[in-house]
Coordinates of C-alpha atoms in Angstrom, one line a residue:
X191 CA -105.9 85.1 55.9
X192 CA -106.1 87.0 52.7
X193 CA -103.9 85.8 49.7
X194 CA -104.1 86.3 46.0
X195 CA -105.5 83.4 43.9
X196 CA -105.5 82.5 40.2
X197 CA -107.6 80.1 38.2
X198 CA -105.7 77.3 36.5
X199 CA -107.7 74.7 34.6
X200 CA -110.9 75.6 36.5
X201 CA -109.3 75.3 39.9
X202 CA -108.8 78.4 42.2
X203 CA -105.2 78.1 43.3
X204 CA -103.2 80.2 45.7
X205 CA -100.4 82.2 44.1
X206 CA -97.8 80.5 46.2
X207 CA -98.9 77.1 44.9
X208 CA -98.8 78.1 41.2
X209 CA -95.2 76.9 40.6
X210 CA -96.1 73.4 42.1
X211 CA -99.2 73.2 39.8
X212 CA -97.1 74.1 36.8
X213 CA -94.6 71.4 37.7
X214 CA -97.2 68.8 38.1
X215 CA -98.9 69.9 34.8
X216 CA -95.6 69.4 33.1
X217 CA -95.3 65.9 34.6
X218 CA -98.8 65.1 33.5
X219 CA -98.2 66.3 29.9
X220 CA -95.1 64.1 29.8
X221 CA -96.9 61.1 31.0
X222 CA -99.7 61.6 28.5
X223 CA -97.2 61.9 25.6
X224 CA -95.4 58.8 26.8
X225 CA -98.7 56.9 27.0
X226 CA -99.6 58.0 23.4
X227 CA -96.2 56.7 22.1
X228 CA -96.6 53.4 23.9
X229 CA -100.1 52.9 22.7
X230 CA -98.9 53.6 19.0
X231 CA -96.1 51.0 19.5
X232 CA -98.6 48.5 20.8
X233 CA -101.0 49.1 18.0
X234 CA -98.2 48.5 15.5
X235 CA -97.3 45.2 17.0
X236 CA -100.8 44.2 17.6
X237 CA -100.3 42.7 21.1
X238 CA -100.3 43.8 24.7
X239 CA -97.6 42.5 27.0
X240 CA -97.8 42.0 30.7
X241 CA -95.4 44.9 31.1
X242 CA -97.5 47.1 28.9
X243 CA -100.6 46.5 31.2
X244 CA -98.4 47.1 34.3
X245 CA -97.1 50.4 32.8
X246 CA -100.7 51.4 31.9
X247 CA -101.9 50.8 35.5
X248 CA -99.0 52.9 36.8
X249 CA -99.7 55.7 34.3
X250 CA -103.4 55.9 35.2
X251 CA -102.6 55.9 38.9
X252 CA -100.1 58.7 38.3
X253 CA -102.7 60.7 36.4
X254 CA -105.3 60.1 39.1
X255 CA -102.8 61.3 41.7
X256 CA -102.2 64.5 39.8
X257 CA -105.9 65.2 39.7
X258 CA -106.1 64.8 43.4
X259 CA -103.2 67.1 43.9
X260 CA -104.9 69.8 41.7
X261 CA -108.1 69.2 43.7
X262 CA -106.2 69.8 47.0
X263 CA -106.8 66.2 48.2
X264 CA -103.4 65.4 49.5
X265 CA -104.1 62.1 51.1
X266 CA -105.8 60.6 48.1
X267 CA -102.9 61.9 45.9
X268 CA -100.4 60.1 48.1
X269 CA -102.4 56.9 47.9
X270 CA -102.6 57.0 44.1
X271 CA -98.9 57.9 43.7
X272 CA -97.9 55.2 46.1
X273 CA -99.8 52.7 43.9
X274 CA -98.1 54.1 40.9
X275 CA -94.6 53.5 42.2
X276 CA -95.4 50.1 43.5
X277 CA -96.2 49.0 40.0
X278 CA -93.4 50.9 38.2
X279 CA -90.3 51.6 40.5
X280 CA -88.3 53.2 37.7
X281 CA -90.4 56.3 37.4
X282 CA -88.4 59.1 39.1
X283 CA -91.0 61.7 38.4
X284 CA -93.6 59.9 40.5
X285 CA -91.1 59.6 43.5
X286 CA -90.4 63.3 43.2
X287 CA -94.1 64.2 43.3
X288 CA -94.7 61.8 46.2
X289 CA -91.8 63.2 48.2
X290 CA -93.1 66.8 47.7
X291 CA -96.5 65.8 48.9
X292 CA -95.0 64.2 52.1
X293 CA -93.0 67.4 52.7
X294 CA -96.1 69.4 52.3
X295 CA -98.0 67.3 54.7
X296 CA -95.2 67.5 57.3
X297 CA -94.1 63.9 57.0
X298 CA -90.4 65.0 56.6
X299 CA -88.8 61.7 57.5
X300 CA -90.5 59.9 54.6
X301 CA -89.7 62.9 52.2
X302 CA -86.1 62.7 53.1
X303 CA -85.8 59.0 52.6
X304 CA -87.5 59.1 49.2
X305 CA -85.3 62.0 48.2
X306 CA -82.1 60.2 49.2
X307 CA -83.3 57.2 47.3
X308 CA -83.6 59.2 44.1
X309 CA -80.2 60.8 44.6
X310 CA -78.5 57.4 45.0
X311 CA -79.8 56.1 41.7
X312 CA -76.8 55.4 39.4
X313 CA -78.4 56.1 36.0
X314 CA -79.9 59.5 36.8
X315 CA -79.8 62.6 34.7
X316 CA -77.4 65.2 36.2
X317 CA -80.0 67.9 36.2
X318 CA -82.5 65.7 38.0
X319 CA -80.0 64.7 40.6
X320 CA -79.2 68.4 41.3
X321 CA -82.9 69.2 41.6
X322 CA -83.4 66.3 44.0
X323 CA -80.5 67.6 46.1
X324 CA -82.2 71.0 46.1
X325 CA -85.4 69.4 47.2
X326 CA -83.6 67.6 49.9
X327 CA -82.5 70.9 51.2
X328 CA -86.0 72.1 51.3
X329 CA -86.9 69.0 53.2
X330 CA -84.2 69.6 55.8
X331 CA -85.2 73.2 56.1
X332 CA -88.8 72.4 56.8
X333 CA -87.9 69.7 59.2
X334 CA -85.8 72.2 61.2
X335 CA -82.5 70.6 60.3
X336 CA -80.9 74.0 59.5
X337 CA -77.3 72.8 59.6
X338 CA -78.0 70.1 57.0
X339 CA -80.1 72.4 54.9
X340 CA -77.2 75.0 54.9
X341 CA -74.7 72.3 54.0
X342 CA -76.8 71.0 51.2
X343 CA -77.4 74.4 49.6
X344 CA -73.8 75.5 50.0
X345 CA -72.8 72.3 48.1
X346 CA -75.2 73.2 45.3
X347 CA -73.8 76.8 45.3
X348 CA -70.3 75.3 44.7
X349 CA -71.6 72.9 42.0
X350 CA -73.7 75.5 40.2
X351 CA -72.3 78.9 41.2
X352 CA -74.6 80.7 38.7
X353 CA -77.9 79.2 40.0
X354 CA -79.8 81.8 42.1
X355 CA -82.2 79.5 44.0
X356 CA -79.8 77.9 46.5
X357 CA -78.4 81.4 47.4
X358 CA -82.0 82.6 48.1
X359 CA -82.7 79.6 50.3
X360 CA -79.4 80.3 52.3
X361 CA -80.5 83.9 52.7
X362 CA -83.9 83.0 54.2
X363 CA -82.2 80.4 56.5
X364 CA -79.6 82.9 57.7
X365 CA -82.3 85.5 58.3
X366 CA -84.4 83.1 60.3
X367 CA -81.4 82.1 62.4
X368 CA -80.4 85.8 62.7
X369 CA -77.0 85.2 61.1
X370 CA -77.2 88.7 59.5
X371 CA -73.5 88.8 58.3
X372 CA -73.9 85.6 56.2
X373 CA -77.3 86.8 54.9
X374 CA -75.6 90.0 53.8
X375 CA -72.8 88.0 52.1
X376 CA -75.3 85.9 50.2
X377 CA -77.4 89.0 49.2
X378 CA -74.2 90.5 47.7
X379 CA -73.6 87.4 45.7
X380 CA -77.2 87.4 44.5
X381 CA -76.8 91.0 43.4
X382 CA -73.7 90.2 41.4
X383 CA -75.4 87.2 39.7
X384 CA -78.6 89.0 38.8
X385 CA -77.2 92.5 38.1
X386 CA -79.8 94.1 40.4
X387 CA -79.0 95.2 43.9
X388 CA -81.7 94.9 46.6
X389 CA -80.3 97.9 48.5
X390 CA -83.1 98.1 50.9
X391 CA -82.6 94.5 52.0
X392 CA -78.9 94.8 52.3
X393 CA -79.4 98.0 54.4
X394 CA -81.8 96.2 56.8
X395 CA -79.2 93.4 57.2
X396 CA -76.6 96.0 58.1
X397 CA -79.0 97.6 60.6
X398 CA -79.6 94.2 62.3
X399 CA -75.8 93.7 62.6
X400 CA -75.6 97.2 64.1
X401 CA -78.4 96.5 66.7
X402 CA -76.5 93.4 67.9
X403 CA -73.2 95.2 68.5
X404 CA -75.0 98.3 69.9
X405 CA -76.7 96.1 72.5
X406 CA -73.2 94.8 73.4
X407 CA -71.9 98.4 74.0
X408 CA -69.7 98.6 70.8
X409 CA -70.9 102.0 69.7
X410 CA -68.3 102.6 67.0
X411 CA -69.0 99.4 65.2
X412 CA -72.7 100.0 65.5
X413 CA -72.3 103.5 64.1
X414 CA -70.3 102.0 61.1
X415 CA -73.1 99.5 60.4
X416 CA -75.8 102.1 60.6
X417 CA -73.9 104.5 58.2
X418 CA -73.2 101.6 55.8
X419 CA -76.9 100.9 55.8
X420 CA -77.7 104.4 54.8
X421 CA -75.1 104.4 52.1
X422 CA -76.9 101.3 50.6
X423 CA -80.4 102.8 51.1
X424 CA -80.7 106.5 52.0
X425 CA -84.4 105.9 52.8
X426 CA -83.8 103.2 55.5
X427 CA -85.9 104.4 58.3
X428 CA -84.7 101.8 60.8
X429 CA -81.1 103.0 60.3
X430 CA -82.0 106.6 61.1
X431 CA -83.9 105.6 64.1
X432 CA -81.1 103.6 65.7
X433 CA -78.3 105.9 64.6
X434 CA -80.3 108.6 66.5
X435 CA -80.6 106.3 69.5
X436 CA -76.9 105.9 69.5
X437 CA -76.3 109.7 69.4
X438 CA -78.9 110.3 72.0
X439 CA -77.0 107.7 74.2
X440 CA -73.8 109.7 73.7
X441 CA -75.7 112.8 75.0
X442 CA -75.8 114.4 71.5
X443 CA -79.5 115.3 71.4
X444 CA -79.2 117.9 68.7
X445 CA -77.5 115.5 66.3
X446 CA -80.0 112.8 67.3
X447 CA -82.9 115.1 66.5
X448 CA -81.2 116.1 63.2
X449 CA -81.0 112.3 62.3
X450 CA -84.6 111.7 63.2
X451 CA -85.8 114.6 61.1
X452 CA -84.6 112.7 58.0
X453 CA -87.3 110.0 58.9
X454 CA -90.0 112.6 58.5
X455 CA -88.3 113.6 55.2
X456 CA -88.0 110.2 53.6
X457 CA -91.1 108.5 55.1
X458 CA -93.6 110.9 56.5
X459 CA -95.9 108.1 57.6
X460 CA -93.2 106.7 59.8
X461 CA -92.4 109.9 61.6
X462 CA -94.4 108.8 64.5
X463 CA -91.7 106.2 65.3
X464 CA -89.4 109.2 66.4
X465 CA -92.0 110.6 68.7
X466 CA -91.8 108.0 71.5
X467 CA -88.0 108.5 71.5
X468 CA -88.5 112.3 71.9
X469 CA -91.1 111.9 74.6
X470 CA -88.5 110.1 76.8
X471 CA -86.0 112.9 76.7
X472 CA -85.3 114.4 80.0
X473 CA -86.8 118.1 80.5
X474 CA -83.2 119.0 81.8
X475 CA -81.5 117.7 78.6
X476 CA -79.3 120.0 76.7
X477 CA -80.6 121.2 73.4
X478 CA -84.2 120.2 74.3
X479 CA -85.4 123.2 72.2
X480 CA -84.3 121.2 69.0
X481 CA -86.7 118.4 70.0
X482 CA -89.5 120.8 70.7
X483 CA -88.9 122.7 67.4
X484 CA -88.9 119.5 65.4
X485 CA -92.2 118.3 66.9
X486 CA -93.8 121.8 66.4
X487 CA -92.8 121.8 62.7
X488 CA -94.0 118.3 62.2
X489 CA -97.3 118.9 63.9
X490 CA -98.0 122.0 61.7
X491 CA -96.6 120.8 58.4
X492 CA -98.0 117.3 58.4
X493 CA -101.0 118.0 60.7
X494 CA -99.8 115.0 62.7
X495 CA -101.9 114.4 65.9
X496 CA -99.1 112.2 67.4
X497 CA -96.7 115.0 67.0
X498 CA -99.1 117.2 69.1
X499 CA -99.4 114.5 71.7
X500 CA -95.6 114.1 72.0
X501 CA -95.2 117.8 72.2
X502 CA -97.8 118.0 74.9
X503 CA -96.0 115.4 77.0
X504 CA -92.7 117.3 76.7
X505 CA -94.3 120.7 77.6
X506 CA -96.1 119.1 80.6
X507 CA -92.9 117.8 81.9
X508 CA -91.4 121.2 81.6
X509 CA -94.4 122.6 83.6
X510 CA -96.2 124.3 80.7
X511 CA -99.5 122.9 81.5
X512 CA -101.6 125.4 79.3
X513 CA -99.4 124.6 76.3
X514 CA -99.7 120.9 76.9
X515 CA -103.6 121.2 77.1
X516 CA -103.6 123.2 73.9
X517 CA -101.7 120.6 72.0
X518 CA -103.7 117.7 73.4
X519 CA -107.0 119.4 72.3
X520 CA -105.5 120.0 68.9
X521 CA -104.4 116.4 68.6
X522 CA -108.0 115.3 69.3
X523 CA -109.4 117.8 66.8
X524 CA -107.3 116.1 64.1
X525 CA -107.8 112.5 65.3
X526 CA -110.8 112.1 67.7
X527 CA -110.0 108.4 68.1
X528 CA -106.6 109.1 69.7
X529 CA -107.5 107.7 73.1
X530 CA -104.0 108.3 74.5
X531 CA -104.5 112.0 74.1
X532 CA -107.9 111.8 75.7
X533 CA -106.5 109.9 78.7
X534 CA -103.7 112.4 79.1
X535 CA -106.0 115.4 78.8
X536 CA -108.4 114.0 81.5
X537 CA -105.5 113.1 83.7
X538 CA -103.9 116.6 83.4
X539 CA -107.1 118.5 83.9
X540 CA -107.8 116.5 87.1
X541 CA -104.3 117.1 88.4
X542 CA -104.9 120.8 88.0
X543 CA -108.3 120.5 89.7
X544 CA -110.2 121.7 86.5
X545 CA -113.1 119.5 87.2
X546 CA -115.6 121.1 84.9
X547 CA -113.1 120.9 81.9
X548 CA -112.3 117.3 83.0
X549 CA -116.0 116.4 82.9
X550 CA -116.5 117.8 79.5
X551 CA -113.4 115.9 78.2
X552 CA -114.9 112.7 79.8
X553 CA -118.2 113.3 78.0
X554 CA -116.3 113.8 74.7
X555 CA -114.4 110.5 75.4
X556 CA -117.6 108.6 75.7
X557 CA -118.7 109.7 72.3
X558 CA -115.5 108.3 70.8
X559 CA -115.3 105.2 73.0
X560 CA -115.1 102.7 70.1
X561 CA -111.6 103.6 68.8
X562 CA -110.4 101.6 65.8
X563 CA -107.3 99.5 66.0
X564 CA -103.9 100.8 64.8
X565 CA -102.5 98.0 62.7
X566 CA -99.7 97.3 60.2
X567 CA -100.4 95.1 57.1
X568 CA -98.0 93.4 54.8
X569 CA -98.7 94.6 51.2
X570 CA -97.4 91.2 49.9
X571 CA -99.2 88.5 51.9
X572 CA -101.8 90.5 53.8
X573 CA -100.5 89.6 57.3
X574 CA -101.5 92.1 60.0
X575 CA -100.0 93.0 63.3
X576 CA -100.3 95.7 66.1
X577 CA -96.5 96.1 66.0
X578 CA -94.3 97.3 63.1
X579 CA -91.9 94.8 61.7
X580 CA -89.5 95.7 58.9
X581 CA -89.4 92.1 57.8
X582 CA -92.8 90.5 57.6
X583 CA -93.1 87.7 60.1
X584 CA -95.2 85.6 57.8
X585 CA -93.8 85.9 54.2
X586 CA -90.3 87.2 55.2
X587 CA -90.4 90.1 52.7
X588 CA -88.6 93.3 53.7
X589 CA -90.3 96.8 53.8
X590 CA -93.8 95.4 53.1
X591 CA -95.5 96.4 56.4
X592 CA -97.5 99.6 56.1
X593 CA -99.6 101.5 58.7
X594 CA -103.5 100.9 58.5
X595 CA -105.0 103.2 61.1
X596 CA -108.8 103.1 60.7
X597 CA -110.0 99.6 60.5
X598 CA -110.2 96.6 62.9
X599 CA -107.7 93.9 63.1
X600 CA -108.8 91.0 60.8
X601 CA -107.0 88.3 62.9
X602 CA -104.8 88.1 66.0
X603 CA -101.1 88.1 64.7
X604 CA -100.3 85.7 67.5
X605 CA -102.4 83.1 65.8
X606 CA -100.6 83.4 62.4
X607 CA -98.6 80.4 61.3
X608 CA -95.0 80.4 62.1
X609 CA -92.3 80.7 59.5
X610 CA -91.0 78.3 58.6
X611 CA -93.6 75.7 59.3
X612 CA -92.1 72.9 61.4
X613 CA -94.0 69.6 61.9
X614 CA -95.1 68.8 65.4
X615 CA -92.9 65.7 65.7
X616 CA -89.8 66.4 63.5
X617 CA -87.7 63.4 62.7
X618 CA -84.6 62.7 64.7
X619 CA -81.2 63.7 63.3
X620 CA -80.3 60.0 63.3
X621 CA -83.3 59.2 61.2
X622 CA -82.1 61.7 58.5
X623 CA -78.7 59.9 58.4
X624 CA -80.1 56.4 57.9
X625 CA -79.1 54.7 54.7
X626 CA -82.3 54.8 52.5
X627 CA -83.6 51.5 51.5
X628 CA -83.8 51.0 47.7
X629 CA -87.4 51.8 46.5
X630 CA -88.8 52.2 50.1
X631 CA -91.4 55.1 50.4

């Protein structure tokens, strides 16, 4: 999978790992400074104690472990850091690094036990303790213990109401568990804290709330959510689409078409999302003329082959076969790879017993048999899918999926890693509750 990389100290490191590298670099610098001070003290006294030698062994093991981390050798890093803490059990930084490595490897049970050991230390700096609690929340989240992760981050929010990171973790958990109302509440709090409003994200959360009540038949409440979404983000395509669906379900085709028109206005590349909805409209529907007019205008103004295809389907269902053929041929002129138009043109010609024309259409089809995939790609992480998602299934960013028409799919989206990554054998809830033994890794 594609992802951005940067070069740090001669290593090529993925963008998502940069924060981890910087953290370990800071720890490494701190250790080097401590070693230098300790060496100066030993030189002034002129003697090496047993404790000095033990500390030096621990320090060297720590530095070796950091080097393995930067080289991407997790198992060797764990071995060296374990050796470091076996010599010097008072070094919190080494335990932190070790717990992070266990979490990254999927050994959540050990990561949790180490983190709990750190938190229970009596003489621990308050900021270090808060960070350990935050990391424990991350451990719970990766292990699939969402209730405990939420409880941990909510406690941090109460203790540090101006710290943004716990809110962001809660938002992601609520989105993953489809608790849209709580995610929206957290988004509002983050907006107040940072002074910047992610209107598009809040709009999507309102739409998701609207979809849920819409499926339950509560149209008025759904309408309220969709309109709230549009007040937060007037360019929210998903809100226009579902508000139009609601209006169509109420038999208000003209208002539905008027709503869908706004999709073409705010996001012309997404106008095709309205075409499938229009194609399912009954030929006997009241105000069908409004749908035909919208499609005709879109087809001409945007030279959109999908609009011609949808218009052809409507005309065919109305019995206007010649008009349907004309629009299918126009669609193929503008996009020869539109195999759906070729299929429908051939089927229609055969049904009308126009065999010569059908044979010509088939010959033309053979010339364009290798049609490219129609895919969507995330502009943030590069994830690709054959289906549009407003929230990237891989990196969880909103509004980053864009249409990529004329190139093959790089990998099957069904093979993409799940988000969040959960270990194959997550620890039991009871294991996470166990009293952590002092100093045990």
